[in-house]
Amino acid sequence: MPELTVIKTGLAFPEGPRWYDGCLYFSDMYGREVFRYRDGIGVEPVGAVPERPSGLARDANGDLLVSSMLDRRIVRFRDGELETFADLRGLCPGPVNDMVEDGHGGVYVGNFGFDSESPDEVMAPTRLVHVNADGHATQVGDPIMFPNGSVVTDGGATLLVAETFDCRILAFDIADDGSLGNRRNWAVFHEMRTEHDLEEALGSGSILPDGICLDREGALWIADAGGQGAVRVARGGKILDRVPAPEGQAVFAVALGGDQGDTLFLCVGPAMGSADLTATTLGSLVSCRVDVPRA
């Protein structure tokens, strides 16, 4: 079992880790702030995002992009200030969430599929949004039940997306204009009797894929929001390795980084349903060494 190194405790809900230029950037979603970790220096604030930060990426100039969840914008840190990169209110029915760079200065971003702040709303499938380098946004791909972590692979030809509450990783072909086609399963962790059935997914006991990252051998490290820690998975769904979550907690996002690319960073928080995540500071950022470095 890998030995976990605790980097930072007292977080509300860490999410969206990304390794850039020798630093790990991550969001504290309910703490409403973005942080940066550097080995030997520690964790330092990047800036506040009042409407809750989640996914992180960089634009063509290297400026940090952040999913601003509740106002459904992609915002950009420029010279220490926040500005709007893309307004997605007309395209995303729920809070914007995880995102990934498209390799051309733009991003793919998911959303909850429902208004999580409204007690009458019901979770429903939703579409990804592609935002190009100029901030122009369009819906792409087929509807997905709670799209979550995503990576671009195969030299920019394929997008992999965690479909959390259908218990699988999907793959899409990426067209030259950023649109998505040829949807297919990359890995299935539970054969749903009824597609998009939230209760079935939660009761399945299977992996609920949340954040994901890619290693050099083409395998994915997957954060299991269902509480089984982080799992390394090959195409087709074979589990190759596992890092258990600390007792009573779950891993919600992962990233590979470090000087050699072989440090797995894990965003950890209370297991789903065990605490009010908006009102606790039980989240933490931890890490361990793995055998295969980042892609």
Coordinates of C-alpha atoms in Angstrom, one line a residue:
M1 CA 0.0 0.0 0.0
P2 CA 1.5 3.4 -1.0
E3 CA 2.4 5.7 1.9
L4 CA 0.4 8.9 1.8
T5 CA 2.1 12.2 2.4
V6 CA -0.2 14.9 3.8
I7 CA 0.4 18.2 2.1
K8 CA -2.5 20.4 3.4
T9 CA -5.4 19.8 5.8
G10 CA -8.3 22.1 6.8
L11 CA -9.7 22.5 3.3
A12 CA -13.4 22.5 2.6
F13 CA -13.5 20.5 -0.6
P14 CA -10.3 20.3 -2.7
E15 CA -10.9 19.8 -6.5
G16 CA -9.5 20.3 -10.0
P17 CA -5.8 19.7 -9.4
R18 CA -3.5 20.5 -12.3
W19 CA 0.3 20.4 -12.5
Y20 CA 1.8 23.5 -14.2
D21 CA 5.4 24.7 -14.3
G22 CA 6.6 22.9 -11.2
C23 CA 3.5 23.7 -9.2
L24 CA 0.2 21.9 -8.3
Y25 CA -2.8 24.2 -8.6
F26 CA -6.1 23.2 -7.1
S27 CA -9.4 24.7 -6.1
D28 CA -11.0 24.6 -2.6
M29 CA -14.6 24.5 -3.9
Y30 CA -16.5 25.5 -0.8
G31 CA -13.7 27.5 0.5
R32 CA -14.0 29.6 -2.7
E33 CA -10.3 30.0 -3.3
V34 CA -7.6 28.6 -5.6
F35 CA -4.3 27.5 -4.2
R36 CA -0.8 26.6 -5.5
Y37 CA 1.5 24.1 -4.0
R38 CA 5.3 24.1 -4.5
D39 CA 7.6 21.5 -3.0
G40 CA 9.8 23.2 -0.4
I41 CA 7.6 26.2 -0.2
G42 CA 4.2 24.8 0.6
V43 CA 0.6 25.9 -0.2
E44 CA -0.1 29.5 -1.0
P45 CA -3.2 31.3 -2.2
V46 CA -3.6 32.3 -5.9
G47 CA -6.9 34.1 -5.5
A48 CA -10.5 34.0 -4.5
V49 CA -13.4 32.9 -6.8
P50 CA -16.5 34.0 -5.0
E51 CA -18.9 31.8 -7.0
R52 CA -17.0 28.6 -6.1
P53 CA -14.0 27.4 -8.1
S54 CA -13.8 23.9 -9.6
G55 CA -12.0 22.9 -12.8
L56 CA -8.7 24.5 -13.8
A57 CA -7.0 24.9 -17.1
R58 CA -4.7 27.4 -18.9
D59 CA -5.4 29.5 -21.9
A60 CA -3.1 30.0 -25.0
N61 CA -1.0 32.6 -23.1
G62 CA -0.6 30.4 -20.0
D63 CA -3.1 32.4 -17.8
L64 CA -5.1 30.3 -15.4
L65 CA -8.7 29.5 -16.2
V66 CA -11.2 28.6 -13.5
S67 CA -14.7 27.2 -13.6
S68 CA -16.8 29.6 -11.6
M69 CA -19.6 27.3 -10.7
L70 CA -22.6 29.2 -9.5
D71 CA -22.5 32.0 -12.1
R72 CA -21.7 29.5 -14.8
R73 CA -18.7 31.3 -16.2
I74 CA -15.1 30.4 -17.1
V75 CA -13.0 33.1 -15.5
R76 CA -9.4 34.0 -16.0
F77 CA -6.7 35.2 -13.5
R78 CA -4.8 37.9 -15.3
D79 CA -2.4 40.2 -13.3
G80 CA -4.0 39.0 -10.1
E81 CA -7.5 40.0 -11.1
L82 CA -10.5 37.9 -12.3
E83 CA -12.0 38.5 -15.7
T84 CA -14.6 36.6 -17.7
F85 CA -13.3 34.3 -20.4
A86 CA -16.7 32.7 -21.3
D87 CA -20.2 33.2 -20.1
L88 CA -22.0 29.8 -20.2
R89 CA -25.3 30.6 -18.6
G90 CA -27.2 30.0 -21.8
L91 CA -25.5 26.6 -22.4
C92 CA -25.2 25.0 -19.0
P93 CA -28.3 24.1 -17.0
G94 CA -26.3 23.6 -13.8
P95 CA -23.1 24.7 -12.2
V96 CA -20.0 24.4 -14.4
N97 CA -17.6 21.9 -13.1
D98 CA -14.4 20.1 -14.3
M99 CA -12.7 21.1 -17.5
V100 CA -9.7 20.2 -19.7
E101 CA -7.6 22.0 -22.3
D102 CA -8.2 21.2 -25.9
G103 CA -4.6 21.8 -27.0
H104 CA -5.5 24.9 -29.0
G105 CA -6.1 27.4 -26.3
G106 CA -9.7 26.4 -25.6
V107 CA -11.3 24.0 -23.1
Y108 CA -14.0 21.4 -22.7
V109 CA -16.2 21.9 -19.7
G110 CA -18.9 19.9 -18.0
N111 CA -21.8 20.9 -15.7
F112 CA -24.1 19.3 -13.2
G113 CA -27.1 19.1 -15.5
F114 CA -29.4 20.7 -12.9
D115 CA -29.5 23.7 -10.6
S116 CA -28.0 22.3 -7.5
E117 CA -29.1 25.3 -5.5
S118 CA -32.8 24.6 -6.1
P119 CA -34.5 21.9 -4.0
D120 CA -37.0 21.1 -6.7
E121 CA -34.4 20.4 -9.5
V122 CA -33.8 16.8 -10.6
M123 CA -30.4 15.6 -12.0
A124 CA -30.6 15.0 -15.7
P125 CA -28.2 14.3 -18.6
T126 CA -26.4 17.3 -20.0
R127 CA -24.0 18.1 -22.8
L128 CA -20.3 19.2 -22.6
V129 CA -19.4 22.7 -23.8
H130 CA -16.4 23.5 -26.0
V131 CA -15.0 27.0 -25.5
N132 CA -12.4 28.0 -28.2
A133 CA -9.4 30.2 -27.7
D134 CA -11.5 33.3 -28.3
G135 CA -14.1 32.4 -25.7
H136 CA -16.8 31.3 -28.1
A137 CA -18.8 28.5 -26.6
T138 CA -20.9 25.7 -28.2
Q139 CA -22.5 22.5 -26.9
V140 CA -20.8 19.4 -28.2
G141 CA -21.3 15.6 -28.0
D142 CA -24.2 13.5 -26.8
P143 CA -25.9 14.0 -23.4
I144 CA -23.9 12.7 -20.4
M145 CA -25.2 11.9 -16.8
F146 CA -23.0 14.2 -14.7
P147 CA -19.9 14.7 -16.8
N148 CA -16.9 15.0 -14.6
G149 CA -13.1 14.6 -15.0
S150 CA -11.8 14.6 -18.6
V151 CA -8.5 14.2 -20.5
V152 CA -7.4 14.6 -24.1
T153 CA -5.3 11.7 -25.4
D154 CA -4.2 10.1 -28.7
G155 CA -2.3 13.2 -29.8
G156 CA -5.4 15.4 -29.4
A157 CA -7.7 13.0 -31.3
T158 CA -9.7 11.6 -28.4
L159 CA -11.5 13.1 -25.3
L160 CA -12.1 10.8 -22.4
V161 CA -14.8 11.8 -19.9
A162 CA -15.9 10.4 -16.6
E163 CA -19.7 9.9 -16.6
T164 CA -20.0 9.6 -12.8
F165 CA -23.6 8.4 -12.3
D166 CA -23.6 6.0 -15.2
C167 CA -20.4 4.4 -13.7
R168 CA -18.2 4.6 -16.8
I169 CA -15.6 6.4 -18.8
L170 CA -16.7 7.6 -22.2
A171 CA -14.5 8.3 -25.3
F172 CA -15.3 10.8 -28.1
D173 CA -13.4 11.5 -31.3
I174 CA -12.4 15.2 -31.5
A175 CA -13.1 16.9 -34.9
D176 CA -11.0 19.8 -36.2
D177 CA -13.7 22.3 -35.1
G178 CA -13.7 20.9 -31.6
S179 CA -17.0 19.1 -32.0
L180 CA -17.3 15.5 -30.6
G181 CA -18.5 12.3 -32.3
N182 CA -18.3 8.5 -32.2
R183 CA -19.2 8.2 -28.6
R184 CA -18.2 4.9 -27.1
N185 CA -17.3 3.2 -23.8
W186 CA -13.7 3.3 -22.7
A187 CA -14.3 1.5 -19.4
V188 CA -17.5 0.4 -17.7
F189 CA -17.6 -0.3 -13.9
H190 CA -21.3 -1.2 -13.6
E191 CA -23.7 -2.3 -16.3
M192 CA -26.7 -0.1 -15.6
R193 CA -30.0 -1.8 -15.8
T194 CA -31.5 1.6 -16.5
E195 CA -29.3 4.3 -18.0
H196 CA -29.1 7.6 -16.1
D197 CA -30.7 6.0 -12.9
L198 CA -29.1 8.0 -10.1
E199 CA -30.4 5.7 -7.3
E200 CA -29.1 2.6 -9.1
A201 CA -25.6 4.1 -9.6
L202 CA -25.4 5.2 -5.9
G203 CA -26.5 1.8 -4.7
S204 CA -24.3 -0.2 -7.1
G205 CA -21.2 -0.3 -4.9
S206 CA -19.1 0.2 -8.0
I207 CA -16.6 2.9 -8.9
L208 CA -18.2 6.3 -9.4
P209 CA -15.5 8.0 -11.6
D210 CA -14.9 11.6 -10.7
G211 CA -11.6 13.3 -11.5
I212 CA -9.2 11.5 -13.8
C213 CA -5.6 11.9 -15.1
L214 CA -3.6 10.1 -17.8
D215 CA -0.2 8.3 -17.3
R216 CA 2.6 7.5 -19.8
E217 CA 1.2 4.0 -20.6
G218 CA -2.2 5.3 -21.5
A219 CA -3.9 4.2 -18.3
L220 CA -6.1 6.4 -16.2
W221 CA -5.9 7.2 -12.5
I222 CA -9.5 7.6 -11.5
A223 CA -10.8 9.2 -8.3
D224 CA -13.7 7.1 -7.1
A225 CA -16.3 9.3 -5.5
G226 CA -17.9 6.1 -4.2
G227 CA -15.2 5.8 -1.6
Q228 CA -12.8 3.2 -2.9
G229 CA -9.9 5.6 -3.2
A230 CA -8.0 6.1 -6.5
V231 CA -7.7 3.3 -9.0
R232 CA -5.4 2.9 -12.0
V233 CA -7.4 1.5 -14.9
A234 CA -6.6 0.3 -18.4
R235 CA -8.8 0.7 -21.5
G236 CA -11.6 -1.8 -21.1
G237 CA -11.8 -1.4 -17.3
K238 CA -9.1 -3.7 -15.9
I239 CA -7.9 -2.3 -12.5
L240 CA -4.1 -2.2 -12.5
D241 CA -3.4 -0.5 -9.2
R242 CA -5.2 1.1 -6.2
V243 CA -4.5 3.8 -3.6
P244 CA -7.1 3.4 -0.8
A245 CA -8.7 6.5 0.6
P246 CA -8.1 7.4 4.3
E247 CA -10.8 5.8 6.5
G248 CA -14.2 7.5 6.3
Q249 CA -13.2 9.6 3.3
A250 CA -13.2 9.5 -0.5
V251 CA -10.9 10.7 -3.3
F252 CA -12.6 13.2 -5.6
A253 CA -9.9 14.3 -7.9
V254 CA -6.3 13.3 -8.9
A255 CA -3.3 14.6 -10.8
L256 CA 0.1 13.4 -11.7
G257 CA 3.0 15.7 -11.2
G258 CA 6.2 16.3 -9.3
D259 CA 9.8 16.6 -10.7
Q260 CA 9.7 13.2 -12.2
G261 CA 6.0 13.1 -13.0
D262 CA 5.5 10.1 -10.7
T263 CA 3.8 11.9 -7.7
L264 CA 0.0 11.2 -7.6
F265 CA -1.8 14.1 -5.9
L266 CA -5.2 13.2 -4.4
C267 CA -8.0 15.6 -3.3
V268 CA -9.7 14.0 -0.3
G269 CA -12.8 14.8 1.5
P270 CA -15.6 13.2 3.6
A271 CA -17.4 10.3 1.9
M272 CA -20.6 11.3 0.1
G273 CA -23.5 11.7 2.5
S274 CA -21.3 11.7 5.6
A275 CA -21.1 15.4 6.2
D276 CA -22.4 18.8 4.9
L277 CA -19.5 19.6 2.6
T278 CA -20.4 23.2 2.5
A279 CA -19.9 23.6 6.2
T280 CA -16.8 21.5 7.0
T281 CA -13.0 21.8 6.7
L282 CA -12.3 18.1 6.7
G283 CA -10.8 18.1 3.2
S284 CA -7.1 17.6 2.5
L285 CA -4.5 17.3 -0.2
V286 CA -2.3 14.3 0.0
S287 CA 0.2 12.5 -2.3
C288 CA 2.0 9.3 -3.0
R289 CA 4.6 7.9 -5.4
V290 CA 3.5 5.7 -8.3
D291 CA 5.4 3.5 -10.8
V292 CA 4.3 5.1 -14.1
P293 CA 4.8 8.9 -14.6
R294 CA 2.4 11.4 -16.1
A295 CA 1.7 11.4 -19.9

